[in-house]
mmCIF file with all atom_site columns, C-alpha atoms in Angstrom:
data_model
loop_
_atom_site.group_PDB
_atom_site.id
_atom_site.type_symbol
_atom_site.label_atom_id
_atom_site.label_alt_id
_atom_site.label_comp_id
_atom_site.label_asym_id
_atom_site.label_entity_id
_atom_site.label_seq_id
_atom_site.pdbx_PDB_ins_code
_atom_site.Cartn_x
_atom_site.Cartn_y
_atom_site.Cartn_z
_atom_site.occupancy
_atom_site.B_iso_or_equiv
_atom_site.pdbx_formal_charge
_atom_site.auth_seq_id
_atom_site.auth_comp_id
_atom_site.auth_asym_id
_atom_site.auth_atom_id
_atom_site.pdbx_PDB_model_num
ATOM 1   C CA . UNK I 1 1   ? 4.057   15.921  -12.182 1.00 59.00 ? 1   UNK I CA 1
ATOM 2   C CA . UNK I 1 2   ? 2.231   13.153  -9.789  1.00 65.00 ? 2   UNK I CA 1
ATOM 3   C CA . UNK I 1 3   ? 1.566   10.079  -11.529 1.00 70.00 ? 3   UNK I CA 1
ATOM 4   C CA . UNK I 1 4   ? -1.642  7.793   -10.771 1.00 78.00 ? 4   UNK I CA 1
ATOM 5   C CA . UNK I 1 5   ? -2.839  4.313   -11.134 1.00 84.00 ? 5   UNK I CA 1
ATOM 6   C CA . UNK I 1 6   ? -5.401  2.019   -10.191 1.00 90.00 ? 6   UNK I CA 1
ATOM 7   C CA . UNK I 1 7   ? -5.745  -1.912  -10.024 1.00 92.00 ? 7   UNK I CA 1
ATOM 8   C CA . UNK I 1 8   ? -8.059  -4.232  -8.570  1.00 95.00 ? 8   UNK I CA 1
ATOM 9   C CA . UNK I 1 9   ? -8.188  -8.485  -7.545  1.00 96.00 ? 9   UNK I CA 1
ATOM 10  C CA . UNK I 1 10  ? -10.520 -10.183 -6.347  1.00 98.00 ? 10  UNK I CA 1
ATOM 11  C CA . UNK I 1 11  ? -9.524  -12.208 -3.095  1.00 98.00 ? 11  UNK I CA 1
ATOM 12  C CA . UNK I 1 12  ? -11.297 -15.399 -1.910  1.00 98.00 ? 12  UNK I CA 1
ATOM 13  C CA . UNK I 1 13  ? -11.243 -14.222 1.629   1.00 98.00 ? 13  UNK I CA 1
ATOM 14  C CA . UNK I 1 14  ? -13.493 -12.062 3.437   1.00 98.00 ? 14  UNK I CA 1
ATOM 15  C CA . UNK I 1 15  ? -12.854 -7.955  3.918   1.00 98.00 ? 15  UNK I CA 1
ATOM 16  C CA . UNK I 1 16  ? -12.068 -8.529  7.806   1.00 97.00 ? 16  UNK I CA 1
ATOM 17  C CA . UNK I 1 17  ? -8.904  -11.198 6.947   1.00 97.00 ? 17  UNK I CA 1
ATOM 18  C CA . UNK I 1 18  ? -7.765  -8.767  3.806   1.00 98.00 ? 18  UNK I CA 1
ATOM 19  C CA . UNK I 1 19  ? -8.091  -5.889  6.424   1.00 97.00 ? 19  UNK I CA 1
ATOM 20  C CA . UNK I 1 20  ? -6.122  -7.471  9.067   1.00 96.00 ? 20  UNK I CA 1
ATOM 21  C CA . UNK I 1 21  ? -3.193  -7.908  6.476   1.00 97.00 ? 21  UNK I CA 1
ATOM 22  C CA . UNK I 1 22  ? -3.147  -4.365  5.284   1.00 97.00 ? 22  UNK I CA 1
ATOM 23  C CA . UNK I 1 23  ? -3.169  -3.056  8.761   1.00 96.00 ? 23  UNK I CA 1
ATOM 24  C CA . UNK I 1 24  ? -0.230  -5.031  9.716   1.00 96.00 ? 24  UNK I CA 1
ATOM 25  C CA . UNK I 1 25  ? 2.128   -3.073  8.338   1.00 96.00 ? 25  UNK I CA 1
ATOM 26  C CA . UNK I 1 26  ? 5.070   -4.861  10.006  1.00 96.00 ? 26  UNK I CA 1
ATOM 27  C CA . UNK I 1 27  ? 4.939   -7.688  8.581   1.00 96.00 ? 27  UNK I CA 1
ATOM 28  C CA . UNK I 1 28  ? 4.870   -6.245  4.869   1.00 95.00 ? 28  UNK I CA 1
ATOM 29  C CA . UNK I 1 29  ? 8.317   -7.115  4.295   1.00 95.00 ? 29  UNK I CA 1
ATOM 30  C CA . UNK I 1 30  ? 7.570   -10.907 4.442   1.00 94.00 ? 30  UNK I CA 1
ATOM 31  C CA . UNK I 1 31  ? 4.911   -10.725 1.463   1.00 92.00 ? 31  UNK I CA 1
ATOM 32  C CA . UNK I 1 32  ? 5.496   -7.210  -0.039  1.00 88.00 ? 32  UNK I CA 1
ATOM 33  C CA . UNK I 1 33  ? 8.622   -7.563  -2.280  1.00 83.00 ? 33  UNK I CA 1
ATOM 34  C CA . UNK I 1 34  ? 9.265   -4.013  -2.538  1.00 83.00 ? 34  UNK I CA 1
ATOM 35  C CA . UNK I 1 35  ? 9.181   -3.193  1.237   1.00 91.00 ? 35  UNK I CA 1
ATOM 36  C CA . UNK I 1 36  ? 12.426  -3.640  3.373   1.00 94.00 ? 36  UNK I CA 1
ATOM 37  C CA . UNK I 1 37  ? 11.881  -2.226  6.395   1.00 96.00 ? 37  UNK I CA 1
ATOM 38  C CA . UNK I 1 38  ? 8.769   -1.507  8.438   1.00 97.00 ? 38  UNK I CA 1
ATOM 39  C CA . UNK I 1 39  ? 8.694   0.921   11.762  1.00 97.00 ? 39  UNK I CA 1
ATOM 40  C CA . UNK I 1 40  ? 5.291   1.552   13.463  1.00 97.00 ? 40  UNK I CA 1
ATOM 41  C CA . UNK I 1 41  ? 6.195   5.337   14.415  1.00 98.00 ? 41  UNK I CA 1
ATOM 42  C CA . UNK I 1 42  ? 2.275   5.902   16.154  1.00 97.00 ? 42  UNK I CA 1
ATOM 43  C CA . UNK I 1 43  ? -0.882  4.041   16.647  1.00 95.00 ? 43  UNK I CA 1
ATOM 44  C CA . UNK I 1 44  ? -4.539  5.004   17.380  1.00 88.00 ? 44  UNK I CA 1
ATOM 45  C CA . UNK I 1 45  ? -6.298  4.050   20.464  1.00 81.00 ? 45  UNK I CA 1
ATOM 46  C CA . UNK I 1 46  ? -7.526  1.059   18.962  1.00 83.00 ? 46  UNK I CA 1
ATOM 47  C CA . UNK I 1 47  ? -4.333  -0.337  17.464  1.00 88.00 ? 47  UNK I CA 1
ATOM 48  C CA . UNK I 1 48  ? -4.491  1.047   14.360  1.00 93.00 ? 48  UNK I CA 1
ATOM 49  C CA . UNK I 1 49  ? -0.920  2.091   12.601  1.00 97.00 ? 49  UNK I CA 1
ATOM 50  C CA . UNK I 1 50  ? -1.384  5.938   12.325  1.00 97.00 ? 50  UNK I CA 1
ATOM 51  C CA . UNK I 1 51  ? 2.189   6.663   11.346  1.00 98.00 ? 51  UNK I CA 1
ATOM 52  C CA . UNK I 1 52  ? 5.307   4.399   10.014  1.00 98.00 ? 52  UNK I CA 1
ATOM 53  C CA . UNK I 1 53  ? 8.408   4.308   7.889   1.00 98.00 ? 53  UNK I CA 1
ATOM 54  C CA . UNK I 1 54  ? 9.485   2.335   5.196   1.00 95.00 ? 54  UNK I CA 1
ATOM 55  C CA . UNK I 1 55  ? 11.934  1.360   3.360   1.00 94.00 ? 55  UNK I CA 1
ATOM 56  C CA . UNK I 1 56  ? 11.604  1.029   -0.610  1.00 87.00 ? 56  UNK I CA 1
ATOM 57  C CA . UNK I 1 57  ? 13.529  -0.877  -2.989  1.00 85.00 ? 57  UNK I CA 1
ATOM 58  C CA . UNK I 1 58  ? 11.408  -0.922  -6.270  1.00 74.00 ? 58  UNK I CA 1
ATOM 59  C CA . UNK I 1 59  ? 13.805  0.279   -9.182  1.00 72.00 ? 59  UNK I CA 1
ATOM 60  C CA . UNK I 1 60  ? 14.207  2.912   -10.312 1.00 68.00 ? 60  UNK I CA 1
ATOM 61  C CA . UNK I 1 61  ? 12.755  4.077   -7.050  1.00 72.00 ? 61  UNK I CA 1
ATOM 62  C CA . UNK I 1 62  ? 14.684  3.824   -3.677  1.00 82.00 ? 62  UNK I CA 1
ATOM 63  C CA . UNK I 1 63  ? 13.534  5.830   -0.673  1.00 89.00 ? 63  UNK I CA 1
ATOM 64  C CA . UNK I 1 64  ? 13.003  6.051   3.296   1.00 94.00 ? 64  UNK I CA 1
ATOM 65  C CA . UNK I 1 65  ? 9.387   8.019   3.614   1.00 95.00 ? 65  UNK I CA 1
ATOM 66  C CA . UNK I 1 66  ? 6.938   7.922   6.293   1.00 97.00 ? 66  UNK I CA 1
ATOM 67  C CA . UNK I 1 67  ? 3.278   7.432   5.699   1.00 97.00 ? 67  UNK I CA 1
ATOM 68  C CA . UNK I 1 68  ? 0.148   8.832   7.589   1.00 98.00 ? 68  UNK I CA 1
ATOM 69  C CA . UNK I 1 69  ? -3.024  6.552   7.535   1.00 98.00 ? 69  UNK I CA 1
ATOM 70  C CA . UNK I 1 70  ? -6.131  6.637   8.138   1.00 96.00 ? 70  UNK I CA 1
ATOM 71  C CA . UNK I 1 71  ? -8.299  4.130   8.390   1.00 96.00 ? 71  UNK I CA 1
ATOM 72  C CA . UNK I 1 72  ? -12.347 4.498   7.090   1.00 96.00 ? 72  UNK I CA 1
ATOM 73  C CA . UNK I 1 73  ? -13.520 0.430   7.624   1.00 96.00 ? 73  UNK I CA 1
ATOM 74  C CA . UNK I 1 74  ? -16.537 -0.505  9.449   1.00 96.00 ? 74  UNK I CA 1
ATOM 75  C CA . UNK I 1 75  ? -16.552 -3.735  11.911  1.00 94.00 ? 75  UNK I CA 1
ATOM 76  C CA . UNK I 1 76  ? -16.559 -5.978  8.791   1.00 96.00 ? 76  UNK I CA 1
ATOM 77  C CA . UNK I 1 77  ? -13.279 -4.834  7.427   1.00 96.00 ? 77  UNK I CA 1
ATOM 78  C CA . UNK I 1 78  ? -15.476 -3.165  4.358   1.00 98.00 ? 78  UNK I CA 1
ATOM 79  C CA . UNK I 1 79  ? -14.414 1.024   3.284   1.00 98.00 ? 79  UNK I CA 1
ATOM 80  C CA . UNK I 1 80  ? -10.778 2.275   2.730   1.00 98.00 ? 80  UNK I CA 1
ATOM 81  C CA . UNK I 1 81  ? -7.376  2.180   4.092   1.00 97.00 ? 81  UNK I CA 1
ATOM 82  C CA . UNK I 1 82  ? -5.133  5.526   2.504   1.00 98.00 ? 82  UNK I CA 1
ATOM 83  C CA . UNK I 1 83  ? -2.462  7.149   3.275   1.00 97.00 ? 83  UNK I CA 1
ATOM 84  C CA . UNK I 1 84  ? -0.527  10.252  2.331   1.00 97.00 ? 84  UNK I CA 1
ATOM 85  C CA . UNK I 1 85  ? 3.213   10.802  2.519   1.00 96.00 ? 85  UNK I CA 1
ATOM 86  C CA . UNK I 1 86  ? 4.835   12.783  5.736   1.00 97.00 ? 86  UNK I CA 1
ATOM 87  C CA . UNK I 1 87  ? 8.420   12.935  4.675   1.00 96.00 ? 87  UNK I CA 1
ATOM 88  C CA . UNK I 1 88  ? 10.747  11.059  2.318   1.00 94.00 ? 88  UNK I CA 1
ATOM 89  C CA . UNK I 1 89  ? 14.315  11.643  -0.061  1.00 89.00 ? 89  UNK I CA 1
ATOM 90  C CA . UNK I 1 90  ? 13.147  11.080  -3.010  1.00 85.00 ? 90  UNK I CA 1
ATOM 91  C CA . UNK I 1 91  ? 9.560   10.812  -3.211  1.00 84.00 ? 91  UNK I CA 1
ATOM 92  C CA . UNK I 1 92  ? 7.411   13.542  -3.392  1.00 87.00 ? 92  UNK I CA 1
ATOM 93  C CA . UNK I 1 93  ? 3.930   12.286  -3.316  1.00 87.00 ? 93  UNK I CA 1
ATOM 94  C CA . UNK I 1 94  ? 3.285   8.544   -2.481  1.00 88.00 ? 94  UNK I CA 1
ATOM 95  C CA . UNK I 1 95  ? -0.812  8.779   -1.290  1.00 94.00 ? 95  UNK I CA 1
ATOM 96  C CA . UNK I 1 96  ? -2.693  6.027   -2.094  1.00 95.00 ? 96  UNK I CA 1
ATOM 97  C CA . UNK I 1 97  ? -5.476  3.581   -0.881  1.00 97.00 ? 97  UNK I CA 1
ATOM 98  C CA . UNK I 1 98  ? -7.110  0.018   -0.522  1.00 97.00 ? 98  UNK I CA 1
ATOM 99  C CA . UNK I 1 99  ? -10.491 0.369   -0.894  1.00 98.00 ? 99  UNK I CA 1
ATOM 100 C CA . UNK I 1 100 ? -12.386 -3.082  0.214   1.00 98.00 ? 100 UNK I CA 1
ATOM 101 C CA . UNK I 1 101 ? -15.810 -4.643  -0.767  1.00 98.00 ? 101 UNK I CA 1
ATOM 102 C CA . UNK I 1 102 ? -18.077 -7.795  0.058   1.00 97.00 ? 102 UNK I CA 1
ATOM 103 C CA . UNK I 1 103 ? -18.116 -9.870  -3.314  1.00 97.00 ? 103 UNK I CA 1
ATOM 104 C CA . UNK I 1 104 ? -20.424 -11.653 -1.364  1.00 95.00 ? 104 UNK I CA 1
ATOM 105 C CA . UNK I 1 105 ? -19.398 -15.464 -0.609  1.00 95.00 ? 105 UNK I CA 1
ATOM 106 C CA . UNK I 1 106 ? -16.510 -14.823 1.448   1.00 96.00 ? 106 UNK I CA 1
ATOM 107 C CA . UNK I 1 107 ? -14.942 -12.814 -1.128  1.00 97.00 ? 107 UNK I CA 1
ATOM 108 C CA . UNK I 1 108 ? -13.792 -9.265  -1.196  1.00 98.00 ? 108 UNK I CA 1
ATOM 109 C CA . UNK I 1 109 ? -12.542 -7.223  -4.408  1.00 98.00 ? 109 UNK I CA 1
ATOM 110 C CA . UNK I 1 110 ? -9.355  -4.609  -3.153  1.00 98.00 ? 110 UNK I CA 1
ATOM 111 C CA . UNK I 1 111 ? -9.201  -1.799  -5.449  1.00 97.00 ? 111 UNK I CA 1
ATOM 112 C CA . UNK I 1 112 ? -5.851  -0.194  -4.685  1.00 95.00 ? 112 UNK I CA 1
ATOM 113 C CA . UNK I 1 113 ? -5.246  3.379   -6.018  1.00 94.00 ? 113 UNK I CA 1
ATOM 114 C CA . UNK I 1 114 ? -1.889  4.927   -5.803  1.00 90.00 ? 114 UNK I CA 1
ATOM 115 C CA . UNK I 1 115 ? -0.357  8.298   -6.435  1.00 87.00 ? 115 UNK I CA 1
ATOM 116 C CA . UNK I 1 116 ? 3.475   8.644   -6.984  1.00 81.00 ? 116 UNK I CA 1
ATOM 117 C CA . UNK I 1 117 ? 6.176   11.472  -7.843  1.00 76.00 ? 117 UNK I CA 1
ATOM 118 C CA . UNK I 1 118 ? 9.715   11.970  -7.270  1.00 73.00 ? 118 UNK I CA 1
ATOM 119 C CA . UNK I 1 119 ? 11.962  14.784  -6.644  1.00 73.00 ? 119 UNK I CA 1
ATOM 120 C CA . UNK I 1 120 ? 14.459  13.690  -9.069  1.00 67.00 ? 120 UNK I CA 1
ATOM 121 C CA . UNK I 1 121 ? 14.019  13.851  -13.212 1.00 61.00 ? 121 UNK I CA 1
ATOM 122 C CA . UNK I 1 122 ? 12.358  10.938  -14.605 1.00 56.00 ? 122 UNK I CA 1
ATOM 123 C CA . UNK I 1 123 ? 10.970  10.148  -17.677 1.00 55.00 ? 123 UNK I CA 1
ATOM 124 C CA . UNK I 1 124 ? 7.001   10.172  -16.744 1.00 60.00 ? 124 UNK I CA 1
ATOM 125 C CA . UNK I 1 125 ? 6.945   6.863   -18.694 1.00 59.00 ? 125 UNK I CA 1
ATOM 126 C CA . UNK I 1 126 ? 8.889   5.470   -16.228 1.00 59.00 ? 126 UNK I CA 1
ATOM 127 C CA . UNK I 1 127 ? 7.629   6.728   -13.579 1.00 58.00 ? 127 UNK I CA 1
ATOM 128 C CA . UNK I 1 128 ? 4.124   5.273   -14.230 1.00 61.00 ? 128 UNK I CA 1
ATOM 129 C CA . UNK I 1 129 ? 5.445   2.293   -15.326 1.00 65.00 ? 129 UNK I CA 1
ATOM 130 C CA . UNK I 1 130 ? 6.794   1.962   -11.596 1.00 64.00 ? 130 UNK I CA 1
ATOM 131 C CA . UNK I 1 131 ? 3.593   3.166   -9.966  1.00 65.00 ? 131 UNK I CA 1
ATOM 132 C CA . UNK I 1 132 ? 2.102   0.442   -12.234 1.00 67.00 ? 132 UNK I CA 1
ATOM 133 C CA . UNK I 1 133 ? 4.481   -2.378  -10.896 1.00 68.00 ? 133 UNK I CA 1
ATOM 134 C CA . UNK I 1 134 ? 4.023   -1.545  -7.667  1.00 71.00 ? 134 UNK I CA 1
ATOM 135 C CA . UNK I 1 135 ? 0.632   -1.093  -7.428  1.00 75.00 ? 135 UNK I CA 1
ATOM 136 C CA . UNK I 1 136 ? 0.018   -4.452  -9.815  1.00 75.00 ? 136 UNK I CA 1
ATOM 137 C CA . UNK I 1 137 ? 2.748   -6.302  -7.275  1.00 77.00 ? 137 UNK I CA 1
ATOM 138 C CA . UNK I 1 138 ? 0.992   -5.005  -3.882  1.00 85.00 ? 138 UNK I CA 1
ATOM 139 C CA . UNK I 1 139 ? -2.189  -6.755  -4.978  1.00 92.00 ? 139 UNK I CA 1
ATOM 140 C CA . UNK I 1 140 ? -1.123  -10.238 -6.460  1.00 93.00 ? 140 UNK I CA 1
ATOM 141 C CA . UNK I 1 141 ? 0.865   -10.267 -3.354  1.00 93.00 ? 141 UNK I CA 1
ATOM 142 C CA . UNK I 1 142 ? -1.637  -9.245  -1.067  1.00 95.00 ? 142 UNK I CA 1
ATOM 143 C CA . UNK I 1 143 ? -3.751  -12.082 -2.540  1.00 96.00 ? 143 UNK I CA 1
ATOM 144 C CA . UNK I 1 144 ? -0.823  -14.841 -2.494  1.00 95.00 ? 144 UNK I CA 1
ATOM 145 C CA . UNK I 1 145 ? -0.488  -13.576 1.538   1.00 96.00 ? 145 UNK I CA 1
ATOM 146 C CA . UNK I 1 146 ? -4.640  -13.791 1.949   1.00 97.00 ? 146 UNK I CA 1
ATOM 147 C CA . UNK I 1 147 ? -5.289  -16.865 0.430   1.00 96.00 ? 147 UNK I CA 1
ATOM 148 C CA . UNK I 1 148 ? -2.350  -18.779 1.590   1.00 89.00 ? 148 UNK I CA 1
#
């Protein structure tokens, strides 16, 4: 059974600068301690990462799974980022989503909502308690990356 969680920061920078760093998936590995490896596999028209693979490391969970996004933001950076999983080894469901609003000020709260099974047995307190660490991780070191 699929595991949720949701978290939320506030980050003192606006949606557009928050957005730019969640769209550039590439560079997730400098900032994102659980992400390896990056590969853009496809992009929109506009630029936009449609497809790409990762590589996990965020014990107990290790996998190679590509991610479709899509991308619901208007010119100010504001809506939601998700994506659903394509294909992995051990993952089974890894959906989730950034969803981005004006705090007004130049700030912007990032709710980020994640969905996570595996294939293999595990304990379903452990698996949330991963989906939890990863989700709580992503954000403070989303905000470390924006506000640097």
């Amino acid at each position: 059974m699929a595991d949720s969680t949701r978290s939320t920061i506030v980050i003192q920078a606006p949606a557009g600068e928050v957005l730019d760093v969640i769209a550039d998936l590439e560079a997730y590995p400098q900032w994102a301690k659980e992400i390896r490896e990056v590969e853009i596999l496809s992009q929109d028209g506009d630029g936009w990462p449609d497809r790409a693979r990762f590589r996990l490391d965020a014990s107990p969970i290790k996998d190679t799974y590509t991610l479709d996004y899509s991308w619901d933001v208007d010119e100010a950076g504001l809506g939601v980022a998700s994506w659903t999983l394509v294909e992995a080894t051990i993952l089974k469901a890894m959906d989730g989503s950034y969803t981005l609003e004006d705090e007004g000020e130049g700030t912007t709260r990032v709710t980020y909502d994640l969905l996570v099974d595996v294939t293999i047995p595990m304990l379903g307190m452990i698996k949330r308690k991963a989906a939890k660490v990863i989700t709580d991780t992503a954000l403070k070191d989303l905000k470390k990356r924006c506000e640097a």
